[in-house]
Amino acid sequence: MVYAPHYYDGITLMTKKWNRLWNVDVFGVLRGRYLTPASAIKLGETAIRNCLRDQLSAIRKEGEDYMGNHPCVLTEFGIPFDMDDKHAYKTGDYSSQSSAMDANHFAVEGSLMGGYTLWQYMCQNKHQLGDQWNGEDLSIFSLDDLPLPLSPTAASRSNESTISFLQHTGLNTRESLDKSTVNPGNLKAKLRTPSITSRMMDVPELTNNPGFRAAEAYVRPSPVAIAGTILSYGFDLRNCTFTLKLLVHKTGSDAQTTDISLPGFHFPKDKCEVTVTSGKWTITTDDSDNSSIQRLRWWHLDGEQTIKVTGVPLPHHGPSSGPIVLPPLPHALGIVPSFCVNGQKTLVMKEKVWALAQGNFQIRDESNVELLQCKAKLFSLHHQKFFYDMQGNELWSLKHKLLSIPRQYYGEGPDGREVFHVQGHWHLGGARVTVSFVNTAGNSEPIELALSGNWIDRYGTITRNDRPVAQITRDYFNTRQILGDADTYYVTIAPGMDIALIVSLCVMYDEEMRKQRCNQGRLLKVGVLDPRAA
């Protein structure tokens, strides 16, 4: 007999948002553990993750109290993928879904459930119709989604790989659907364990191979066969570490054996670091039955034993976010040709703490190489911020026009010419503005950028013709912000996009949000549009 409960994070499921600010211990409220429901509110992402874990632990304990010592298997849990008004379907940014999925798995692992089944896999899911049942969209698979990269490192145009259960390339949507459908003729083959495969592919948006969304959060290592009792285990997605602690009872043999499923997505065989308290280990790959399963086998002694496996961490684009791969632009877009990168680039923008003039940023890549400088001019009438390359050459200064309603910003070159212009409507919740400039980095045509922002969201996206060209993330409630009112931004930029221009827009938003917010979180959603697409 098995205790088989279901559990969903109701706040996320009903609002269709991953709320990092607050959540509620619903199970505790239902069981009367709080004097008032307000006492059950949990603040901050760490507290929310711990709250989900504690609720599942209480559910498991309740089963033991009423049913005795029987396994507890969580037979249904999942997240809605159509979060944020289907924002991910327009931009390819599944960071919210990845964070929510990771939090749920953190809860399952921390509660020591005997197992789980994820809701759900729907082979005919599409963005418009979802799971085609009850208005739900919880499937980890969709015909309209692109495969995710196999490597945790963002791939270049000439060498990209994917997570895909499809074994062949060049399948159109109809063929993919046929191969996804289960019928009596292919039932045996469909029951085989699928593998994560790597293959060469074209630019992601030009392929028709359906993919698995937020897979980095649910493709996780897990214990398979344990010689003893599990004391704790868990997978840290951000740092890509798996830790297992167990208590092994004496059996008289020299060594006990424990098996762990170790997916190659996070743990490439030749890039794993394993530390154990005793014994030896080996990593093998089982390629039988048309599948590829990587396992770690550990021979250890009796007593309390621990193993820690470190894989390849995902590129850091903010808390709990997954890898971001952006397709290259057909031609350079921007003002300064030398800042239109050939490959994808991730920038870390750190505002200097307690600077005399707010808005001084350090702009570095993930290798800690400084690429740009942003310096605010103290006591400036126009609140100027100057942008320089690393040779000290001024690119332009960011200013706002005095007495303009609504407020207008513009970039002024060293020769006094206006290089870009920003105007629109700013309000407490966000903004809708446009940016105009001549594409001197590319085809010299006039370009208009449409920007919209939301101060509360931490994640932003920049798109061109509905194709993402940049992703922006802001650390929330970090020490730098709390103590020094200084923010840290992570900006991932597609090949061909002007780094300096994107950085300037981020700095402009940072300045405007200081004027608009009332102790609210702040970040932007940016849409970059070509006027010819209208």
XYZ file of C-alpha atoms in Angstrom:
534
model
C 0.000 0.000 0.000
C 1.252 3.476 -0.934
C 0.079 6.910 0.199
C -0.395 8.826 -3.083
C -1.286 12.501 -2.496
C -1.417 15.363 -5.013
C -0.016 18.842 -4.377
C 0.061 22.137 -6.273
C 1.383 25.551 -5.328
C -2.005 27.242 -5.428
C -0.728 30.819 -5.620
C 1.332 30.039 -8.727
C -1.360 27.854 -10.279
C -4.187 30.365 -9.885
C -2.319 33.596 -10.650
C -0.159 32.001 -13.362
C 2.863 33.885 -12.053
C 5.944 32.820 -10.130
C 5.749 35.275 -7.257
C 9.163 35.666 -5.625
C 7.872 38.156 -3.066
C 5.253 36.214 -1.137
C 3.334 32.953 -0.857
C 1.106 31.255 1.700
C 1.383 28.069 3.752
C -1.994 26.852 2.515
C -1.685 23.398 4.080
C -0.878 24.981 7.435
C -3.940 27.225 7.185
C -6.188 24.272 6.322
C -4.859 22.349 9.315
C -5.407 25.271 11.688
C -1.754 25.873 12.497
C -2.054 29.676 12.447
C -4.159 32.029 14.540
C -4.848 34.108 11.432
C -4.204 33.436 7.723
C -1.953 36.505 7.662
C 0.506 34.626 9.867
C 0.885 32.008 7.123
C 2.330 34.482 4.606
C 5.948 33.784 3.647
C 8.131 36.597 2.309
C 11.083 36.175 -0.047
C 12.031 33.397 -2.460
C 14.045 31.415 0.087
C 11.152 31.410 2.549
C 8.755 30.432 -0.249
C 10.896 27.464 -1.306
C 11.208 26.323 2.305
C 7.452 26.727 2.750
C 6.727 24.407 -0.185
C 9.153 21.859 1.255
C 7.615 22.074 4.731
C 4.101 21.582 3.331
C 5.145 18.408 1.529
C 6.939 17.189 4.650
C 3.738 17.729 6.631
C 1.714 15.849 4.010
C 4.115 12.897 4.162
C 4.080 12.931 7.977
C 0.284 13.043 8.025
C 0.179 9.931 5.856
C 2.473 8.105 8.268
C 0.300 9.149 11.213
C -2.910 7.849 9.648
C -1.665 4.929 7.522
C 1.422 3.726 9.299
C 4.834 3.082 7.800
C 4.016 3.044 4.090
C 5.775 4.800 1.203
C 4.538 8.259 0.229
C 4.637 8.962 -3.509
C 3.599 12.406 -4.728
C 1.569 11.264 -7.705
C 0.794 14.681 -9.155
C 2.401 18.122 -9.106
C 3.382 20.675 -11.721
C 3.355 24.304 -12.804
C 1.465 26.371 -15.402
C 3.682 27.212 -18.369
C 1.432 30.004 -19.670
C 2.679 32.373 -16.972
C 2.790 36.158 -17.256
C 0.166 36.341 -20.020
C 2.130 33.792 -22.084
C 5.181 36.050 -22.070
C 7.513 33.078 -22.603
C 5.672 32.070 -25.771
C 6.444 35.458 -27.298
C 10.060 35.725 -26.167
C 11.374 32.243 -25.375
C 12.218 33.369 -21.818
C 11.213 30.506 -19.507
C 13.097 31.805 -16.471
C 9.942 32.146 -14.344
C 8.840 28.633 -15.248
C 12.315 27.302 -14.498
C 12.321 28.972 -11.074
C 8.873 27.628 -10.210
C 9.711 24.111 -11.396
C 12.991 24.130 -9.482
C 11.235 25.294 -6.303
C 8.727 22.431 -6.553
C 11.472 19.847 -7.051
C 13.437 21.376 -4.174
C 10.343 20.793 -2.037
C 9.943 17.181 -3.175
C 13.596 16.388 -2.501
C 13.682 18.160 0.844
C 10.513 16.451 2.079
C 12.002 12.976 1.433
C 9.047 11.771 -0.601
C 9.409 8.173 -1.723
C 8.941 9.236 -5.340
C 6.896 11.490 -7.587
C 5.174 11.794 -10.948
C 5.117 15.127 -12.744
C 1.926 16.499 -14.293
C 2.188 16.378 -17.194
C 3.390 15.314 -20.686
C 0.894 16.183 -23.427
C 2.114 15.187 -26.895
C -0.259 17.585 -28.718
C 0.221 20.670 -26.538
C 0.290 23.985 -28.392
C 0.615 27.540 -27.151
C -2.857 28.570 -28.249
C -4.771 25.578 -26.868
C -2.467 24.404 -24.087
C -3.197 20.879 -22.881
C -6.600 20.973 -24.624
C -8.341 20.138 -21.371
C -9.882 22.350 -18.708
C -7.956 25.400 -19.904
C -4.727 23.975 -18.484
C -1.210 24.373 -19.869
C 1.032 22.300 -17.603
C 2.725 20.062 -20.156
C 6.522 19.971 -20.074
C 6.375 19.413 -23.849
C 4.862 21.545 -26.600
C 4.850 21.280 -30.367
C 5.334 25.053 -30.515
C 8.429 25.187 -28.321
C 12.055 25.018 -29.392
C 14.499 22.437 -28.089
C 16.745 23.631 -25.279
C 20.543 23.446 -25.586
C 22.203 20.281 -24.331
C 25.281 22.101 -23.097
C 24.900 24.420 -20.091
C 27.035 26.903 -22.046
C 25.247 28.945 -24.673
C 25.920 27.576 -28.133
C 27.109 29.579 -31.101
C 25.413 29.643 -34.487
C 27.895 27.192 -35.964
C 27.668 24.641 -33.176
C 24.358 24.305 -31.387
C 22.869 21.318 -29.626
C 19.457 20.593 -28.219
C 17.504 18.649 -25.697
C 15.152 16.599 -27.793
C 13.502 13.242 -27.643
C 13.459 13.248 -31.447
C 16.101 11.000 -32.940
C 16.181 12.553 -36.417
C 16.464 16.046 -37.834
C 14.307 17.758 -40.419
C 10.941 16.623 -39.041
C 8.062 18.944 -39.772
C 5.298 19.580 -37.261
C 2.980 16.977 -38.754
C 5.673 14.290 -38.649
C 6.571 15.297 -35.101
C 2.951 14.930 -34.049
C 2.696 11.503 -35.670
C 5.815 10.316 -33.877
C 4.560 11.753 -30.566
C 1.224 9.902 -30.706
C 1.055 6.613 -28.806
C -0.868 3.769 -30.434
C -0.877 -0.048 -30.137
C 1.716 -0.305 -32.887
C 4.365 1.784 -31.126
C 3.402 1.311 -27.468
C 6.434 -0.843 -26.622
C 8.848 1.626 -28.181
C 7.192 4.563 -26.417
C 7.617 2.878 -23.029
C 11.387 2.880 -23.424
C 13.268 5.451 -21.393
C 14.007 8.435 -23.647
C 17.476 9.903 -23.900
C 18.910 13.378 -24.091
C 20.701 13.598 -27.407
C 23.042 16.136 -28.946
C 23.076 17.013 -32.616
C 23.953 19.818 -34.968
C 21.100 22.108 -35.916
C 20.382 25.340 -37.760
C 19.413 28.602 -36.145
C 16.847 27.611 -33.445
C 13.953 29.735 -34.678
C 14.230 28.228 -38.162
C 13.687 24.626 -37.060
C 10.421 22.786 -36.503
C 11.623 20.310 -33.888
C 9.381 20.611 -30.823
C 11.099 20.822 -27.478
C 10.826 20.548 -23.735
C 10.451 23.739 -21.745
C 12.290 24.595 -18.514
C 13.942 21.178 -18.796
C 16.997 22.327 -16.856
C 14.789 22.405 -13.741
C 13.284 18.913 -13.961
C 16.168 17.007 -15.579
C 17.754 16.262 -12.219
C 19.935 13.639 -10.538
C 18.223 11.310 -8.093
C 18.990 8.224 -5.998
C 17.886 4.997 -7.672
C 19.059 2.201 -5.350
C 20.212 2.998 -1.814
C 22.182 0.751 0.532
C 20.754 2.237 3.706
C 18.407 5.040 4.715
C 18.377 8.461 3.060
C 18.944 11.244 5.579
C 18.821 14.059 3.026
C 19.403 14.711 -0.651
C 18.927 17.527 -3.112
C 20.033 19.200 -6.315
C 21.210 22.820 -6.314
C 20.358 24.001 -9.826
C 22.158 27.308 -9.574
C 25.499 25.778 -8.554
C 24.874 22.423 -10.262
C 25.658 20.310 -7.209
C 23.963 17.132 -6.028
C 24.364 16.044 -2.413
C 23.226 12.771 -0.843
C 23.597 11.830 2.814
C 22.617 8.369 4.003
C 22.891 6.085 6.999
C 24.251 2.631 6.146
C 23.614 -0.183 8.607
C 26.252 -2.818 9.241
C 25.841 -5.920 7.098
C 29.185 -7.649 7.508
C 30.293 -6.981 3.931
C 33.249 -4.750 3.120
C 31.308 -2.272 0.980
C 27.727 -1.328 0.170
C 26.522 -0.112 -3.226
C 24.397 2.949 -4.004
C 23.237 3.903 -7.516
C 22.419 7.453 -8.595
C 20.844 8.604 -11.852
C 23.162 11.358 -13.113
C 21.845 13.146 -16.244
C 24.557 14.178 -18.650
C 22.850 17.509 -19.277
C 24.119 18.884 -15.964
C 26.884 16.340 -15.389
C 29.001 15.602 -18.477
C 31.011 12.493 -17.660
C 34.404 14.114 -18.220
C 33.521 17.302 -16.310
C 32.163 15.910 -13.037
C 33.800 16.434 -9.671
C 32.869 13.821 -7.063
C 33.747 13.860 -3.360
C 32.826 11.034 -0.971
C 33.358 10.298 2.701
C 34.441 6.751 1.922
C 34.800 4.182 -0.825
C 35.068 4.521 -4.577
C 32.765 5.424 -7.445
C 32.369 5.118 -11.181
C 30.209 6.788 -13.839
C 28.819 4.595 -16.600
C 26.437 5.051 -19.512
C 23.833 2.463 -20.430
C 23.104 2.680 -24.157
C 20.835 -0.348 -24.343
C 17.280 -0.370 -25.675
C 17.819 2.733 -27.846
C 18.312 4.951 -24.812
C 21.243 6.563 -23.059
C 21.158 6.630 -19.260
C 24.115 7.861 -17.212
C 24.527 6.443 -13.726
C 26.927 6.860 -10.840
C 27.680 3.760 -8.754
C 29.191 4.308 -5.318
C 30.775 1.640 -3.124
C 30.941 2.894 0.463
C 31.374 1.756 4.067
C 28.842 1.494 6.894
C 27.679 4.399 9.021
C 26.779 7.922 7.964
C 28.088 8.590 4.454
C 27.915 11.579 2.098
C 28.526 12.060 -1.603
C 28.665 15.387 -3.442
C 28.709 15.650 -7.236
C 29.462 18.945 -8.983
C 28.656 19.385 -12.651
C 28.754 22.333 -15.042
C 26.801 25.309 -13.637
C 24.436 27.123 -15.942
C 25.451 30.620 -17.051
C 24.306 33.025 -14.346
C 21.520 35.261 -15.595
C 19.895 35.842 -12.252
C 18.476 33.768 -9.418
C 17.364 30.285 -10.438
C 17.187 31.063 -14.065
C 18.054 28.632 -16.834
C 20.314 28.943 -19.848
C 19.480 31.598 -22.427
C 20.293 31.070 -26.101
C 19.471 33.951 -28.438
C 19.482 33.664 -32.252
C 21.809 36.005 -34.167
C 20.430 39.062 -35.937
C 20.484 39.081 -39.759
C 22.610 42.253 -39.657
C 24.131 44.557 -37.053
C 21.667 46.729 -35.156
C 22.818 49.780 -33.242
C 24.952 52.904 -33.301
C 28.548 51.782 -32.682
C 29.660 48.961 -35.037
C 32.511 47.844 -32.754
C 30.000 47.080 -29.985
C 27.814 44.846 -32.168
C 29.105 41.506 -30.905
C 29.652 38.507 -33.179
C 28.707 35.966 -30.515
C 26.240 35.966 -27.662
C 27.453 38.027 -24.719
C 26.276 38.280 -21.117
C 27.035 41.491 -19.240
C 27.024 42.084 -15.501
C 26.120 45.681 -14.646
C 26.915 46.572 -11.044
C 25.995 49.961 -9.708
C 28.662 51.413 -7.448
C 27.611 51.539 -3.801
C 27.432 54.916 -2.076
C 28.770 56.867 -5.053
C 28.433 60.656 -4.804
C 26.352 60.648 -7.976
C 23.889 57.791 -8.450
C 24.122 55.872 -11.704
C 27.807 54.936 -11.826
C 27.965 51.413 -13.234
C 30.679 48.838 -13.770
C 29.922 46.870 -16.948
C 31.765 43.557 -17.289
C 31.278 40.264 -19.072
C 31.013 36.944 -17.241
C 34.797 36.559 -17.411
C 35.039 39.767 -15.358
C 36.466 41.727 -18.296
C 35.342 45.349 -18.203
C 33.769 46.408 -21.508
C 32.231 49.819 -20.874
C 32.216 52.606 -18.341
C 29.210 54.615 -17.198
C 29.909 57.697 -15.095
C 27.321 60.075 -13.691
C 28.140 63.774 -13.599
C 27.663 65.272 -10.147
C 25.269 68.258 -9.856
C 24.438 68.089 -13.570
C 21.453 70.160 -14.701
C 20.447 67.420 -17.150
C 21.457 64.570 -14.787
C 23.990 63.505 -17.392
C 25.569 60.064 -17.543
C 28.588 59.575 -19.782
C 29.474 56.328 -21.554
C 33.084 55.509 -22.481
C 34.882 52.640 -24.149
C 37.867 51.103 -22.361
C 40.286 53.425 -24.178
C 38.563 56.396 -22.554
C 36.787 57.546 -25.713
C 33.389 59.084 -25.071
C 30.558 57.345 -26.927
C 27.743 59.666 -25.857
C 26.090 61.168 -22.821
C 22.586 60.284 -21.643
C 20.474 63.324 -20.785
C 16.836 64.191 -20.217
C 15.173 67.294 -21.576
C 14.200 69.902 -19.031
C 10.509 70.748 -18.561
C 9.432 68.019 -20.981
C 6.087 66.388 -20.187
C 6.175 63.461 -20.400
C 9.882 63.152 -19.691
C 12.159 62.718 -22.711
C 15.677 61.295 -22.799
C 18.283 61.531 -25.523
C 21.833 60.484 -26.248
C 24.236 63.220 -27.286
C 27.499 62.425 -29.062
C 30.827 64.163 -28.301
C 30.194 66.478 -31.268
C 26.837 67.611 -29.854
C 24.695 65.605 -32.293
C 21.720 63.629 -31.011
C 22.380 59.911 -31.615
C 19.131 58.515 -30.159
C 15.922 59.920 -28.732
C 13.518 58.462 -26.137
C 9.988 59.652 -25.441
C 6.781 58.196 -24.096
C 4.772 57.780 -20.915
C 6.237 56.872 -17.533
C 3.985 55.844 -14.663
C 4.189 54.163 -11.282
C 3.708 50.634 -12.574
C 5.907 50.862 -15.647
C 6.337 52.670 -18.954
C 5.551 52.731 -22.645
C 8.174 54.671 -24.591
C 9.869 54.658 -27.983
C 13.522 55.013 -28.943
C 14.517 56.380 -32.343
C 17.945 56.272 -33.967
C 19.704 55.715 -37.283
C 21.185 52.233 -37.603
C 24.725 53.434 -38.349
C 26.079 50.050 -37.248
C 24.149 48.279 -39.996
C 22.150 49.445 -42.986
C 21.897 53.167 -41.995
C 18.105 53.018 -41.931
C 15.996 54.756 -39.259
C 14.977 52.365 -36.497
C 12.296 52.758 -33.869
C 12.413 50.755 -30.653
C 9.273 50.224 -28.613
C 9.887 49.860 -24.880
C 7.469 48.764 -22.174
C 8.412 48.226 -18.560
C 7.152 46.834 -15.267
C 8.907 47.921 -12.084
C 7.906 44.853 -10.086
C 9.101 42.123 -12.458
C 12.749 41.143 -12.217
C 12.977 39.794 -15.742
C 12.897 41.749 -18.969
C 13.090 40.855 -22.620
C 14.156 42.769 -25.710
C 12.654 41.563 -28.967
C 12.851 42.491 -32.618
C 10.033 41.388 -34.862
C 8.892 39.101 -32.033
C 12.367 37.534 -31.842
C 14.328 37.973 -28.599
C 17.606 39.863 -28.929
C 18.341 40.357 -25.218
C 17.288 39.160 -21.785
C 17.637 41.296 -18.664
C 17.557 40.148 -15.058
C 17.948 42.084 -11.842
C 19.056 40.682 -8.501
C 16.314 41.330 -5.991
C 16.766 42.359 -2.348
C 20.516 41.703 -2.429
C 22.912 43.230 0.087
C 24.091 45.907 -2.343
C 20.535 47.088 -2.903
C 19.427 47.000 0.727
C 22.499 48.727 2.185
C 23.586 50.975 -0.673
C 20.545 51.330 -2.962
C 22.729 49.820 -5.697
C 21.464 47.297 -8.230
C 23.038 44.472 -10.192
C 21.736 43.680 -13.677
C 22.484 40.696 -15.923
C 22.048 41.413 -19.626
C 22.316 38.671 -22.259
C 22.674 40.118 -25.767
C 22.205 38.342 -29.090
C 24.918 38.366 -31.773
C 24.684 41.542 -33.836
C 23.113 43.764 -31.163
C 24.825 46.956 -29.964
C 26.007 46.376 -26.390
C 26.477 50.080 -25.652
C 22.956 50.965 -26.781
C 21.330 48.249 -24.655
C 23.399 49.264 -21.624
C 22.329 52.896 -22.084
C 18.665 51.890 -22.130
C 19.139 49.900 -18.924
C 20.789 52.870 -17.221
C 17.968 55.138 -18.414
C 15.394 52.767 -16.957
C 17.313 52.554 -13.707
C 17.244 56.354 -13.387
C 13.571 56.636 -14.276
C 12.567 53.855 -11.927
C 14.236 55.674 -9.059
C 11.882 58.561 -9.739
C 8.797 56.387 -10.145
C 9.004 53.625 -7.584
C 7.673 53.672 -4.058
C 9.812 50.966 -2.473
C 8.745 48.637 -5.277
C 10.929 46.207 -7.202
C 11.836 47.394 -10.647
C 12.887 46.093 -14.038
C 11.777 46.292 -17.604
C 10.191 44.481 -20.444
C 11.543 45.930 -23.657
C 10.204 45.371 -27.149
C 12.528 46.297 -30.005
C 10.622 46.740 -33.232
C 11.614 47.634 -36.777
C 9.160 50.229 -38.221
C 9.103 48.259 -41.471
C 7.375 45.405 -39.617
C 4.367 47.584 -38.802
